[in-house]
Coordinates of C-alpha atoms in Angstrom, one line a residue:
X162 CA 2.2 -31.3 9.2
X163 CA 3.9 -31.6 5.8
X164 CA 6.9 -30.6 3.9
X165 CA 6.5 -27.7 1.5
X166 CA 5.0 -28.9 -1.7
X167 CA 3.0 -31.8 -0.1
X168 CA -0.7 -31.4 0.3
X169 CA -2.5 -32.2 3.6
X170 CA -6.0 -32.7 4.7
X171 CA -5.6 -30.9 8.0
X172 CA -4.2 -27.5 8.9
X173 CA -4.4 -28.1 12.7
X174 CA -1.3 -30.1 13.5
X175 CA 1.3 -29.0 16.0
X176 CA 3.4 -26.3 14.3
X177 CA 6.2 -26.8 16.7
X178 CA 7.2 -30.0 14.9
X179 CA 7.1 -28.4 11.5
X180 CA 9.9 -28.5 9.0
X181 CA 7.8 -26.9 6.2
X182 CA 4.7 -25.0 5.6
X183 CA 1.3 -26.6 5.7
X184 CA -0.3 -26.4 2.2
X185 CA -4.0 -27.0 1.7
X186 CA -6.0 -26.3 -1.5
X187 CA -2.9 -24.8 -3.0
X188 CA -2.4 -22.2 -0.2
X189 CA -0.2 -21.9 2.9
X190 CA -2.2 -22.4 6.0
X191 CA -2.1 -20.2 9.2
X192 CA -0.6 -22.8 11.5
X193 CA 2.1 -20.8 13.2
X194 CA 1.5 -18.4 16.0
X195 CA -0.6 -15.4 15.4
X196 CA 0.4 -13.9 18.8
X197 CA 2.5 -10.9 18.2
X198 CA 4.4 -11.5 21.4
X199 CA 5.7 -14.7 19.9
X200 CA 7.3 -12.9 16.9
X201 CA 10.9 -11.5 16.6
X202 CA 11.2 -7.9 15.6
X203 CA 14.5 -6.4 14.3
X204 CA 15.4 -2.9 13.2
X205 CA 18.2 -2.7 10.6
X206 CA 19.9 -0.2 8.3
X207 CA 20.9 -1.7 4.9
X208 CA 23.8 -0.3 3.0
X209 CA 23.2 0.7 -0.6
X210 CA 25.8 1.4 -3.4
X211 CA 24.6 5.0 -3.9
X212 CA 25.2 8.3 -2.2
X213 CA 22.2 10.3 -3.4
X214 CA 22.6 13.0 -0.6
X215 CA 26.3 13.6 -1.5
X216 CA 27.6 13.3 2.1
X217 CA 30.4 11.0 1.1
X218 CA 28.8 7.9 2.6
X219 CA 26.7 5.3 1.0
X220 CA 23.0 5.8 1.7
X221 CA 21.4 3.3 4.1
X222 CA 17.8 2.1 4.0
X223 CA 15.9 1.7 7.3
X224 CA 13.9 -1.5 7.6
X225 CA 11.9 -3.4 10.2
X226 CA 11.9 -7.2 10.1
X227 CA 9.2 -9.3 11.7
X228 CA 9.7 -13.1 11.8
X229 CA 8.8 -16.3 13.6
X230 CA 10.9 -17.6 16.4
X231 CA 13.2 -20.4 15.4
X232 CA 12.0 -22.5 18.3
X233 CA 8.5 -22.6 16.8
X234 CA 9.6 -23.3 13.2
X235 CA 12.2 -26.0 14.0
X236 CA 14.7 -24.5 11.7
X237 CA 12.3 -23.7 8.9
X238 CA 13.6 -20.8 6.7
X239 CA 11.0 -18.3 5.6
X240 CA 10.4 -16.5 2.4
X241 CA 9.7 -12.8 2.8
X242 CA 6.8 -10.5 2.0
X243 CA 8.3 -7.1 1.6
X244 CA 6.8 -3.6 1.3
X245 CA 8.9 -0.4 0.8
X246 CA 7.3 3.0 1.2
X247 CA 8.2 6.7 1.4
X248 CA 5.0 7.3 3.4
X249 CA 5.6 5.5 6.8
X250 CA 6.9 8.7 8.4
X251 CA 3.9 10.8 7.2
X252 CA 4.4 13.8 5.0
X253 CA 5.2 17.5 4.9
X254 CA 2.9 20.5 4.2
X255 CA 3.2 21.2 0.5
X256 CA 1.8 23.6 -2.1
X257 CA 1.1 22.5 -5.7
X258 CA 2.0 24.3 -8.9
X259 CA -0.4 26.9 -10.1
X260 CA -2.3 25.6 -13.2
X261 CA -4.3 28.7 -14.0
X262 CA -2.1 30.2 -16.7
X263 CA -1.6 30.2 -20.4
X264 CA 0.1 27.3 -22.1
X265 CA 3.9 27.3 -22.6
X266 CA 4.4 29.6 -19.6
X267 CA 6.8 28.9 -16.7
X268 CA 4.7 29.5 -13.6
X269 CA 5.7 28.2 -10.2
X270 CA 3.6 29.9 -7.4
X271 CA 1.2 27.4 -6.2
X272 CA -2.3 27.8 -4.8
X273 CA -5.1 25.6 -3.5
X274 CA -5.3 22.8 -1.1
X275 CA -3.3 19.6 -1.4
X276 CA -4.7 16.3 -0.3
X277 CA -2.5 13.2 0.0
X278 CA -4.5 10.5 1.7
X279 CA -5.8 11.2 5.2
X280 CA -5.9 14.9 5.4
X281 CA -6.1 18.2 3.5
X282 CA -3.9 21.1 4.3
X283 CA -5.1 24.7 3.9
X284 CA -1.8 26.6 3.1
X285 CA -3.4 29.8 4.3
X286 CA -4.1 28.6 7.8
X287 CA -2.0 25.4 8.1
X288 CA -5.2 23.7 9.3
X289 CA -5.4 20.0 8.7
X290 CA -8.9 18.6 8.1
X291 CA -10.1 15.0 8.2
X292 CA -11.0 13.5 4.8
X293 CA -13.4 10.5 4.6
X294 CA -12.1 7.7 2.5
X295 CA -14.1 6.6 -0.5
X296 CA -15.8 3.3 0.4
X297 CA -14.8 1.8 -2.9
X298 CA -11.1 2.8 -2.5
X299 CA -8.3 1.3 -0.4
X300 CA -6.3 4.1 1.2
X301 CA -3.3 2.0 2.2
X302 CA -0.3 3.4 0.4
X303 CA -2.4 6.1 -1.4
X304 CA -1.3 8.7 1.0
X305 CA 0.6 9.3 4.3
X306 CA 0.7 6.6 6.8
X307 CA 1.9 7.7 10.2
X308 CA 3.1 4.2 11.1
X309 CA 3.9 0.9 9.5
X310 CA 0.8 -1.2 9.1
X311 CA 0.8 -4.7 10.6
X312 CA -1.7 -6.3 8.2
X313 CA 1.1 -8.1 6.4
X314 CA 2.3 -9.6 9.7
X315 CA -1.2 -10.8 10.6
X316 CA -1.7 -12.4 7.2
X317 CA 1.7 -13.9 6.5
X318 CA 3.6 -14.8 9.6
X319 CA 1.0 -17.5 10.7
X320 CA 1.6 -19.0 7.2
X321 CA 5.3 -19.2 7.7
X322 CA 6.5 -16.1 5.9
X323 CA 8.6 -13.3 7.3
X324 CA 7.7 -9.6 6.7
X325 CA 10.0 -6.7 6.0
X326 CA 8.9 -3.0 5.8
X327 CA 11.5 -0.5 4.6
X328 CA 11.5 3.3 4.2
X329 CA 12.4 4.7 0.8
X330 CA 15.5 6.8 0.5
X331 CA 15.0 10.3 1.9
X332 CA 12.1 9.3 4.2
X333 CA 11.9 8.5 7.9
X334 CA 15.0 6.9 9.3
X335 CA 16.6 6.2 5.8
X336 CA 19.4 8.2 4.4
X337 CA 19.6 9.6 0.9
X338 CA 17.2 11.9 -1.1
X339 CA 13.7 11.4 -2.5
X340 CA 13.7 11.7 -6.3
X341 CA 10.2 10.6 -7.2
X342 CA 11.0 7.4 -9.1
X343 CA 14.7 8.2 -9.7
X344 CA 17.3 5.5 -10.0
X345 CA 18.6 5.9 -6.5
X346 CA 15.2 5.0 -5.1
X347 CA 15.1 1.8 -7.1
X348 CA 18.6 0.8 -5.9
X349 CA 17.7 1.6 -2.3
X350 CA 14.6 -0.7 -2.5
X351 CA 16.6 -3.4 -4.4
X352 CA 19.3 -3.4 -1.7
X353 CA 16.9 -4.9 0.8
X354 CA 16.5 -7.9 -1.5
X355 CA 20.2 -8.0 -1.9
X356 CA 20.7 -8.1 1.9
X357 CA 18.1 -10.9 2.3
X358 CA 20.3 -12.9 -0.2
X359 CA 23.6 -12.1 1.4
X360 CA 24.8 -9.6 -1.2
X361 CA 24.5 -6.4 1.0
X362 CA 25.4 -5.6 4.5
X363 CA 23.0 -4.4 7.2
X364 CA 23.6 -2.9 10.7
X365 CA 21.7 -2.4 13.9
X366 CA 21.3 0.8 15.9
X367 CA 24.7 0.2 17.6
X368 CA 26.6 -0.4 14.4
X369 CA 26.8 -4.2 14.7
X370 CA 26.4 -6.1 11.5
X371 CA 23.1 -8.0 11.0
X372 CA 22.7 -11.0 8.7
X373 CA 19.5 -12.9 7.7
X374 CA 20.2 -16.6 8.0
X375 CA 16.5 -17.2 8.8
X376 CA 15.3 -16.6 5.2
X377 CA 15.3 -18.6 2.0
X378 CA 16.1 -15.4 0.1
X379 CA 12.9 -15.7 -1.9
X380 CA 11.1 -12.3 -1.8
X381 CA 7.7 -11.2 -2.8
X382 CA 7.1 -7.4 -3.0
X383 CA 3.6 -5.9 -2.5
X384 CA 2.2 -2.4 -2.1
X385 CA -0.3 0.2 -3.3
X386 CA 0.4 3.4 -5.2
X387 CA 4.0 4.6 -4.6
X388 CA 4.4 1.4 -2.5
X389 CA 3.3 -0.6 -5.5
X390 CA 5.4 1.4 -8.0
X391 CA 8.7 0.4 -6.2
X392 CA 8.1 -3.3 -6.8
X393 CA 7.8 -2.6 -10.5
X394 CA 11.0 -0.6 -10.3
X395 CA 12.9 -3.3 -8.4
X396 CA 11.6 -6.1 -10.7
X397 CA 12.9 -4.1 -13.7
X398 CA 16.4 -4.5 -12.4
X399 CA 16.2 -8.3 -12.7
X400 CA 17.5 -8.7 -9.1
X401 CA 18.0 -12.3 -8.1
X402 CA 15.8 -13.4 -5.2
X403 CA 12.8 -11.3 -6.2
X404 CA 10.4 -14.1 -7.2
X405 CA 7.0 -12.3 -7.2
X406 CA 5.5 -8.9 -7.1
X407 CA 2.0 -7.6 -6.5
X408 CA 1.9 -3.9 -7.8
X409 CA -1.5 -2.4 -6.8
X410 CA -2.4 0.9 -8.5
X411 CA 1.2 1.1 -9.5
X412 CA 3.1 3.4 -11.8
X413 CA 5.0 1.9 -14.8
X414 CA 6.3 5.2 -16.2
X415 CA 6.3 8.4 -14.2
X416 CA 5.9 10.4 -17.4
X417 CA 2.4 8.8 -17.8
X418 CA 1.6 9.8 -14.2
X419 CA 2.3 13.6 -14.7
X420 CA 2.0 13.9 -18.5
X421 CA 0.0 12.6 -21.4
X422 CA 0.9 12.9 -25.1
X423 CA 3.0 16.0 -24.5
X424 CA 0.4 17.6 -22.2
X425 CA 1.0 18.5 -18.6
X426 CA -1.7 16.4 -16.9
X427 CA -2.3 15.9 -13.2
X428 CA -2.9 12.7 -11.4
X429 CA -6.6 12.7 -10.4
X430 CA -7.2 14.6 -7.1
X431 CA -3.8 16.3 -7.2
X432 CA -4.1 19.1 -9.7
X433 CA -0.8 20.9 -9.9
X434 CA 1.3 18.2 -8.3
X435 CA 4.6 17.2 -10.0
X436 CA 7.7 15.3 -9.1
X437 CA 9.2 18.1 -7.1
X438 CA 6.0 18.5 -5.0
X439 CA 5.8 14.8 -4.2
X440 CA 9.5 14.6 -3.3
X441 CA 9.0 17.5 -0.9
X442 CA 6.1 15.8 0.6
X443 CA 8.0 12.5 1.4
X444 CA 11.2 14.3 2.4
X445 CA 10.8 13.3 6.1
X446 CA 14.4 12.3 7.1
X447 CA 15.8 14.2 10.0
X448 CA 18.2 16.4 8.0
X449 CA 15.9 18.8 6.1
X450 CA 18.5 20.7 4.2
X451 CA 20.9 18.1 2.6
X452 CA 18.4 17.3 -0.3
X453 CA 17.3 20.9 -1.1
X454 CA 19.4 21.1 -4.3
X455 CA 18.2 17.6 -5.4
X456 CA 14.6 18.7 -5.2
X457 CA 15.3 22.0 -6.9
X458 CA 16.9 20.0 -9.8
X459 CA 13.7 18.0 -10.1
X460 CA 11.7 21.2 -10.5
X461 CA 13.9 22.2 -13.5
X462 CA 14.3 18.8 -15.2
X463 CA 10.6 17.8 -15.1
X464 CA 9.8 20.7 -17.6
X465 CA 6.2 21.9 -16.9
X466 CA 6.5 24.3 -19.8
X467 CA 6.6 21.9 -22.8
X468 CA 5.5 18.6 -21.3
X469 CA 8.1 16.9 -23.4
X470 CA 9.5 13.4 -22.7
X471 CA 13.2 13.8 -21.9
X472 CA 16.1 12.1 -20.2
X473 CA 14.6 12.9 -16.8
X474 CA 11.4 11.0 -17.6
X475 CA 13.3 8.2 -19.4
X476 CA 15.2 7.4 -16.1
X477 CA 11.8 7.0 -14.5
X478 CA 10.3 4.8 -17.2
X479 CA 10.3 1.2 -16.0
X480 CA 9.1 0.0 -19.4
X481 CA 12.6 0.5 -20.6
X482 CA 13.8 -2.5 -18.6
X483 CA 10.7 -4.7 -18.5
X484 CA 12.8 -7.3 -20.4
X485 CA 14.8 -7.9 -17.2
X486 CA 11.7 -8.8 -15.2
X487 CA 11.6 -12.5 -14.2
X488 CA 9.5 -12.1 -11.0
X489 CA 5.9 -13.4 -11.4
X490 CA 3.6 -10.4 -11.6
X491 CA 0.1 -10.1 -10.2
X492 CA -1.2 -6.7 -11.3
X493 CA -4.1 -5.1 -9.4
X494 CA -5.8 -1.9 -10.5
X495 CA -9.0 0.0 -10.2
X496 CA -10.9 0.5 -13.4
X497 CA -11.9 3.9 -12.0
X498 CA -8.5 4.9 -10.7
X499 CA -7.8 8.5 -12.0
X500 CA -4.8 9.0 -9.7
X501 CA -2.6 6.2 -11.1
X502 CA -4.4 5.8 -14.4
X503 CA -5.1 2.4 -16.0
X504 CA -2.5 2.9 -18.7
X505 CA 0.1 2.1 -16.1
X506 CA -1.3 -1.4 -15.5
X507 CA -2.2 -2.0 -19.1
X508 CA 1.2 -1.3 -20.7
X509 CA 3.1 -3.1 -18.0
X510 CA 0.9 -6.1 -18.2
X511 CA 1.0 -6.2 -22.0
X512 CA 4.8 -6.1 -22.0
X513 CA 5.0 -8.9 -19.4
X514 CA 2.7 -11.0 -21.5
X515 CA 4.8 -10.5 -24.6
X516 CA 7.9 -11.7 -22.8
X517 CA 6.4 -14.8 -21.2
X518 CA 6.7 -13.6 -17.7
X519 CA 4.2 -15.3 -15.3
X520 CA 1.3 -12.9 -15.0
X521 CA -2.2 -12.3 -13.8
X522 CA -4.4 -9.2 -13.6
X523 CA -7.1 -8.2 -11.1
X524 CA -9.3 -5.2 -12.2
X525 CA -12.0 -3.9 -9.9
X526 CA -14.7 -1.2 -10.0
X527 CA -13.1 1.0 -7.3
X528 CA -10.7 3.8 -7.7
X529 CA -7.2 4.2 -6.2
X530 CA -6.1 1.0 -4.3
X531 CA -7.9 -2.2 -3.9
X532 CA -5.9 -5.4 -3.3
X533 CA -6.9 -8.9 -4.5
X534 CA -8.3 -11.1 -1.8
X535 CA -5.9 -12.9 0.7
X536 CA -6.8 -16.2 -1.0
X537 CA -5.7 -14.8 -4.5
X538 CA -2.5 -13.4 -2.9
X539 CA -1.9 -16.6 -1.0
X540 CA -2.0 -18.8 -4.1
X541 CA 0.4 -16.5 -5.8
X542 CA 2.9 -16.4 -2.9
X543 CA 2.5 -20.1 -2.2
X544 CA 3.4 -20.9 -5.8
X545 CA 6.3 -18.5 -6.3
X546 CA 7.7 -18.0 -2.7
X547 CA 7.2 -21.4 -1.2
X548 CA 7.7 -23.1 -4.6
X549 CA 4.6 -25.3 -4.2
X550 CA 3.1 -26.4 -7.6
X551 CA -0.5 -25.3 -7.1
X552 CA -1.2 -24.7 -10.7
X553 CA -1.8 -21.0 -10.3
X554 CA 0.0 -20.4 -13.7
X555 CA -2.8 -22.4 -15.3
X556 CA -5.7 -20.4 -13.8
X557 CA -7.6 -17.8 -15.9
X558 CA -5.2 -14.8 -16.2
X559 CA -7.8 -12.1 -15.7
X560 CA -10.1 -11.6 -12.7
X561 CA -12.5 -8.6 -13.4
X562 CA -15.1 -7.2 -11.1
X563 CA -18.0 -6.3 -13.3
X564 CA -20.3 -3.3 -13.0
X565 CA -22.7 -5.2 -10.7
X566 CA -19.7 -6.1 -8.5
X567 CA -19.6 -9.8 -9.4
X568 CA -16.2 -11.2 -10.0
X569 CA -15.7 -12.9 -13.4
X570 CA -12.7 -14.9 -14.6
X571 CA -11.5 -14.5 -18.2
X572 CA -8.7 -16.3 -20.0
X573 CA -6.8 -13.1 -20.6
X574 CA -6.9 -9.3 -20.7
X575 CA -7.7 -7.4 -22.8
X576 CA -10.3 -9.9 -24.0
X577 CA -8.8 -11.8 -27.0
X578 CA -12.1 -11.5 -28.9
X579 CA -11.9 -7.7 -28.8
X580 CA -11.2 -6.1 -32.2
X581 CA -10.9 -2.5 -33.4
X582 CA -14.1 -0.9 -34.4
X583 CA -13.4 2.4 -36.3
X584 CA -16.3 4.8 -35.9
X585 CA -17.1 8.0 -37.7
X586 CA -18.5 11.4 -36.6
X587 CA -21.6 12.9 -38.2
X588 CA -22.3 16.4 -37.0
X589 CA -25.8 17.7 -36.2
X590 CA -27.1 20.9 -37.7
X591 CA -28.5 22.5 -34.5
X592 CA -25.7 22.3 -32.0
X593 CA -27.0 19.2 -30.3
X594 CA -24.9 16.0 -30.3
X595 CA -24.1 14.5 -33.6
X596 CA -24.0 10.8 -34.5
X597 CA -21.3 8.3 -33.7
X598 CA -21.7 5.7 -36.4
X599 CA -20.0 2.8 -38.1
X600 CA -21.3 4.0 -41.4
X601 CA -19.3 6.2 -43.8
X602 CA -20.0 9.8 -43.3
X603 CA -19.7 12.6 -45.8
X604 CA -16.3 12.6 -47.5
X605 CA -14.5 15.3 -49.6
X606 CA -15.1 18.9 -48.6
X607 CA -14.4 19.3 -44.9
X608 CA -17.3 19.6 -42.5
X609 CA -15.9 21.8 -39.7
X610 CA -17.3 22.2 -36.2
X611 CA -15.9 24.5 -33.6
X612 CA -15.0 24.3 -29.9
X613 CA -14.4 27.5 -27.8
X614 CA -12.1 26.6 -24.9
X615 CA -13.3 27.4 -21.4
X616 CA -11.2 25.7 -18.7
X617 CA -13.7 26.7 -16.0
X618 CA -16.3 24.3 -17.4
X619 CA -15.9 20.8 -16.0
X620 CA -16.0 17.7 -18.3
X621 CA -19.0 16.2 -16.6
X622 CA -21.1 19.3 -17.2
X623 CA -20.0 19.5 -20.8
X624 CA -20.8 15.8 -21.4
X625 CA -24.3 16.3 -19.9
X626 CA -25.0 19.6 -21.8
X627 CA -27.6 19.3 -24.6
X628 CA -25.8 22.1 -26.4
X629 CA -22.6 24.0 -25.6
X630 CA -20.1 26.0 -27.6
X631 CA -17.3 24.5 -25.4
X632 CA -17.6 20.9 -26.6
X633 CA -18.6 18.7 -29.5
X634 CA -20.5 15.5 -28.8
X635 CA -21.5 12.4 -30.9
X636 CA -23.8 9.6 -29.8
X637 CA -24.6 6.2 -31.2
X638 CA -28.2 5.0 -31.5
X639 CA -29.8 3.3 -28.5
X640 CA -28.1 -0.1 -28.2
X641 CA -30.3 -3.1 -28.8
X642 CA -27.9 -5.3 -26.9
X643 CA -24.9 -5.1 -24.5
X644 CA -21.5 -4.1 -26.0
X645 CA -18.3 -4.8 -24.1
X646 CA -15.2 -2.6 -24.5
X647 CA -11.9 -4.2 -23.5
X648 CA -8.6 -2.4 -24.1
X649 CA -7.4 1.0 -25.2
X650 CA -9.7 3.4 -27.2
X651 CA -7.9 5.6 -29.7
X652 CA -8.9 8.9 -31.4
X653 CA -7.7 10.3 -34.7
X654 CA -8.7 14.0 -35.1
X655 CA -8.2 16.4 -37.9
X656 CA -8.0 19.8 -36.2
X657 CA -6.8 23.3 -36.5
X658 CA -6.4 26.0 -33.9
X659 CA -7.0 29.7 -33.4
X660 CA -3.9 30.1 -31.2
X661 CA -0.3 28.6 -31.2
X662 CA -1.1 26.4 -28.2
X663 CA -4.2 24.5 -27.0
X664 CA -5.2 21.5 -25.0
X665 CA -7.2 18.7 -26.6
X666 CA -9.3 16.3 -24.5
X667 CA -11.5 13.4 -25.6
X668 CA -14.1 11.6 -23.5
X669 CA -15.7 8.2 -24.0
X670 CA -19.2 8.5 -22.5
X671 CA -22.1 6.1 -21.6
X672 CA -25.4 7.9 -22.0
X673 CA -28.3 6.2 -20.2
X674 CA -31.9 6.1 -21.2
X675 CA -32.5 9.5 -19.6
X676 CA -29.5 11.0 -21.4
X677 CA -27.4 11.2 -18.3
X678 CA -23.7 11.0 -19.1
X679 CA -21.2 8.8 -17.4
X680 CA -17.6 9.4 -18.4
X681 CA -16.0 6.0 -18.9
X682 CA -12.5 7.0 -19.9
X683 CA -10.7 10.0 -21.4
X684 CA -7.5 11.1 -23.0
X685 CA -5.4 14.2 -23.6
X686 CA -3.0 15.6 -26.1
X687 CA -0.8 18.6 -26.8
X688 CA -1.0 19.4 -30.6
X689 CA 2.5 20.7 -30.4
X690 CA 3.6 17.1 -29.7
X691 CA 1.6 15.7 -32.6
X692 CA 4.7 14.0 -34.1
X693 CA 6.5 13.0 -30.9
X694 CA 6.1 13.3 -27.2
X695 CA 9.8 14.2 -27.1
X696 CA 9.6 17.2 -29.3
X697 CA 7.5 20.4 -29.3
X698 CA 6.7 21.7 -32.7
X699 CA 4.9 25.0 -33.0
X700 CA 1.3 25.1 -34.2
X701 CA 0.5 27.6 -36.9
X702 CA -3.0 29.0 -36.3
X703 CA -5.4 28.0 -39.0
X704 CA -3.3 25.1 -40.3
X705 CA -4.9 21.6 -40.0
X706 CA -3.1 18.9 -38.2
X707 CA -3.6 15.2 -37.5
X708 CA -3.8 14.3 -33.8
X709 CA -3.6 10.6 -33.0
X710 CA -3.7 9.7 -29.3
X711 CA -5.0 7.2 -26.8
X712 CA -7.6 7.3 -24.0
X713 CA -7.0 5.4 -20.8
X714 CA -7.6 1.6 -21.1
X715 CA -10.8 0.2 -19.7
X716 CA -13.1 -2.8 -19.6
X717 CA -16.7 -1.7 -19.6
X718 CA -20.1 -3.1 -20.7
X719 CA -22.5 -0.6 -22.4
X720 CA -26.0 -1.9 -21.6
X721 CA -28.9 -2.3 -24.0
X722 CA -30.9 1.0 -24.2
X723 CA -27.8 3.1 -23.6
X724 CA -25.8 5.1 -26.2
X725 CA -22.1 5.2 -26.7
X726 CA -20.8 8.8 -26.8
X727 CA -17.7 10.7 -27.8
X728 CA -17.1 14.2 -26.4
X729 CA -14.3 16.4 -27.6
X730 CA -13.3 19.5 -25.6
X731 CA -10.2 21.5 -25.1
X732 CA -9.0 22.1 -21.5
X733 CA -10.0 19.6 -18.8
X734 CA -10.5 21.5 -15.5
X735 CA -9.5 18.6 -13.3
X736 CA -6.4 17.5 -15.2
X737 CA -4.9 19.9 -17.7
X738 CA -3.3 23.4 -17.5
X739 CA -6.2 25.9 -17.4
X740 CA -5.4 28.7 -19.9
X741 CA -7.4 31.9 -20.5
X742 CA -10.7 31.1 -22.1
X743 CA -11.4 31.9 -25.8
X744 CA -9.1 29.7 -27.9
X745 CA -11.1 28.3 -30.8
X746 CA -10.5 24.7 -32.0
X747 CA -11.8 23.5 -35.4
X748 CA -12.6 19.8 -35.9
X749 CA -13.0 18.4 -39.4
X750 CA -15.5 15.5 -38.9
X751 CA -15.0 14.1 -42.4
X752 CA -11.4 13.2 -41.5
X753 CA -11.8 12.3 -37.8
X754 CA -12.4 8.9 -36.3
X755 CA -12.6 7.0 -33.0
X756 CA -11.5 3.4 -32.6
X757 CA -12.9 1.3 -29.8
X758 CA -11.7 -2.2 -28.9
X759 CA -15.0 -4.0 -28.8
X760 CA -15.6 -7.7 -28.1
X761 CA -16.8 -8.8 -31.6
X762 CA -15.3 -5.7 -33.2
X763 CA -17.2 -3.5 -35.6
X764 CA -19.8 -6.2 -36.3
X765 CA -20.8 -6.2 -32.6
X766 CA -21.3 -2.4 -32.7
X767 CA -23.3 -2.5 -35.9
X768 CA -25.5 -5.3 -34.6
X769 CA -26.3 -3.5 -31.4
X770 CA -26.7 -0.1 -33.1
X771 CA -29.2 -1.0 -35.7

């Protein structure tokens, strides 16, 4: 056995004599008991400084602690792996907002089925049906979990850590109200870190005070989806004792979860969901009436009519306080996650880089969820919770699962060699896809192409279509070599509209040798928010406007023989409001461009496209 920070060649010594963790190859070894009967379990309620349910008493957060027996550790104090969730008590039947209506209308009646993880509810029959999990996706934290998972205990207690699970305010045995990212939820989750560092009080079921002398006070938060978002939130407070976080498929700004560039946009798989719906879902505390007015206020403040960014969304934007983050951040995200989209990971990670916060990113080919391996996590927690100098901060910063599922290490992400390649749109003359080119296209007199909105047409079908009045498409030539995209694509479109309101959607597409389309990423915009996401400015039909907006960040390799494609449409069936068909959009191709962050920049595109 060795003291923390001292390497050993053996991890099999008697743990009973330990005064520190066993570290081998830069990782804490599982030398303590893995027998759950040997662990201590405690249930506590931690007092917070907020009263979000307005009952005149400070809210309390319910938590469960699992730790090693002191007789085994010989007085060793443990750092803590901590996960907080609103899902441990399951969820309520809910109905989403109706999205089949014209833009700028206030419509509340919902319809359709809602799926949040392990089941789908048919609101007409209240029947719950099993849903198979996608093999490429991790479901932990992505939906309701009827009980606290014990995977953290199995992984971390034998390595000398303690584990804490807590229920977010308004859920399970916790007090308070759910507010879908509101400040009270952040404070509630933060209060657990405060208790572990002696700055907050906790009580057992009989009202006796409970302290935590068994911990070092060093905390690492981890979780997926909402469970991963709360670590971002708590880290943004700068709380002392939070040394590391692992946000997996985590939100960095709730506006970017439910909106995009002024447009009301759904998280993938949950068309019509919004903050009020999610709050209703996780509102599982025993008192089912005390938070009714809070949830009603969410429905008003979120503003599904204009989609504007406002004070409500600003409270839920953790980017505002990223400068307070000092915890080492290991970001994990699926490159094909359309629930919590990749922008959340990209903007959070970029801001951490800029501020010199210890950082690493893991990007994989799955969708929602997907944790780094235990070894990757162990190196992170061993360095920042045990304080062992294993050199993890000198490792390559990016670990990316490529399209063939191999893991590749890169110095940083996005790839530093990526540069903007501005590409132009050259229309065809017969309704088939035009050309996406690095060459200058016709200038001067506008060349206008039209799109007729039909929200019933799905983006995949429109990308595959040889001709369609409901989209415009532009393809590069067949690539002579592979081209890697790394970062955030941007579009700049000169458009006019036949009605005062419209959706605008852009897709980045990979066309294979047979012409089959694979949507790589996409972006949305409300032309009424062309100047600011905070202000709606009416569109005058027939007047041209400039729309500059982003697609979701990505890292993708277009293979030789494939074509890079851009598809422009109006409403996106799976994500946007779905208005009455018939709105005409006019695109001036002479003044519209697409900018792709390509490794090697424009020269790489030209070399492979010629």
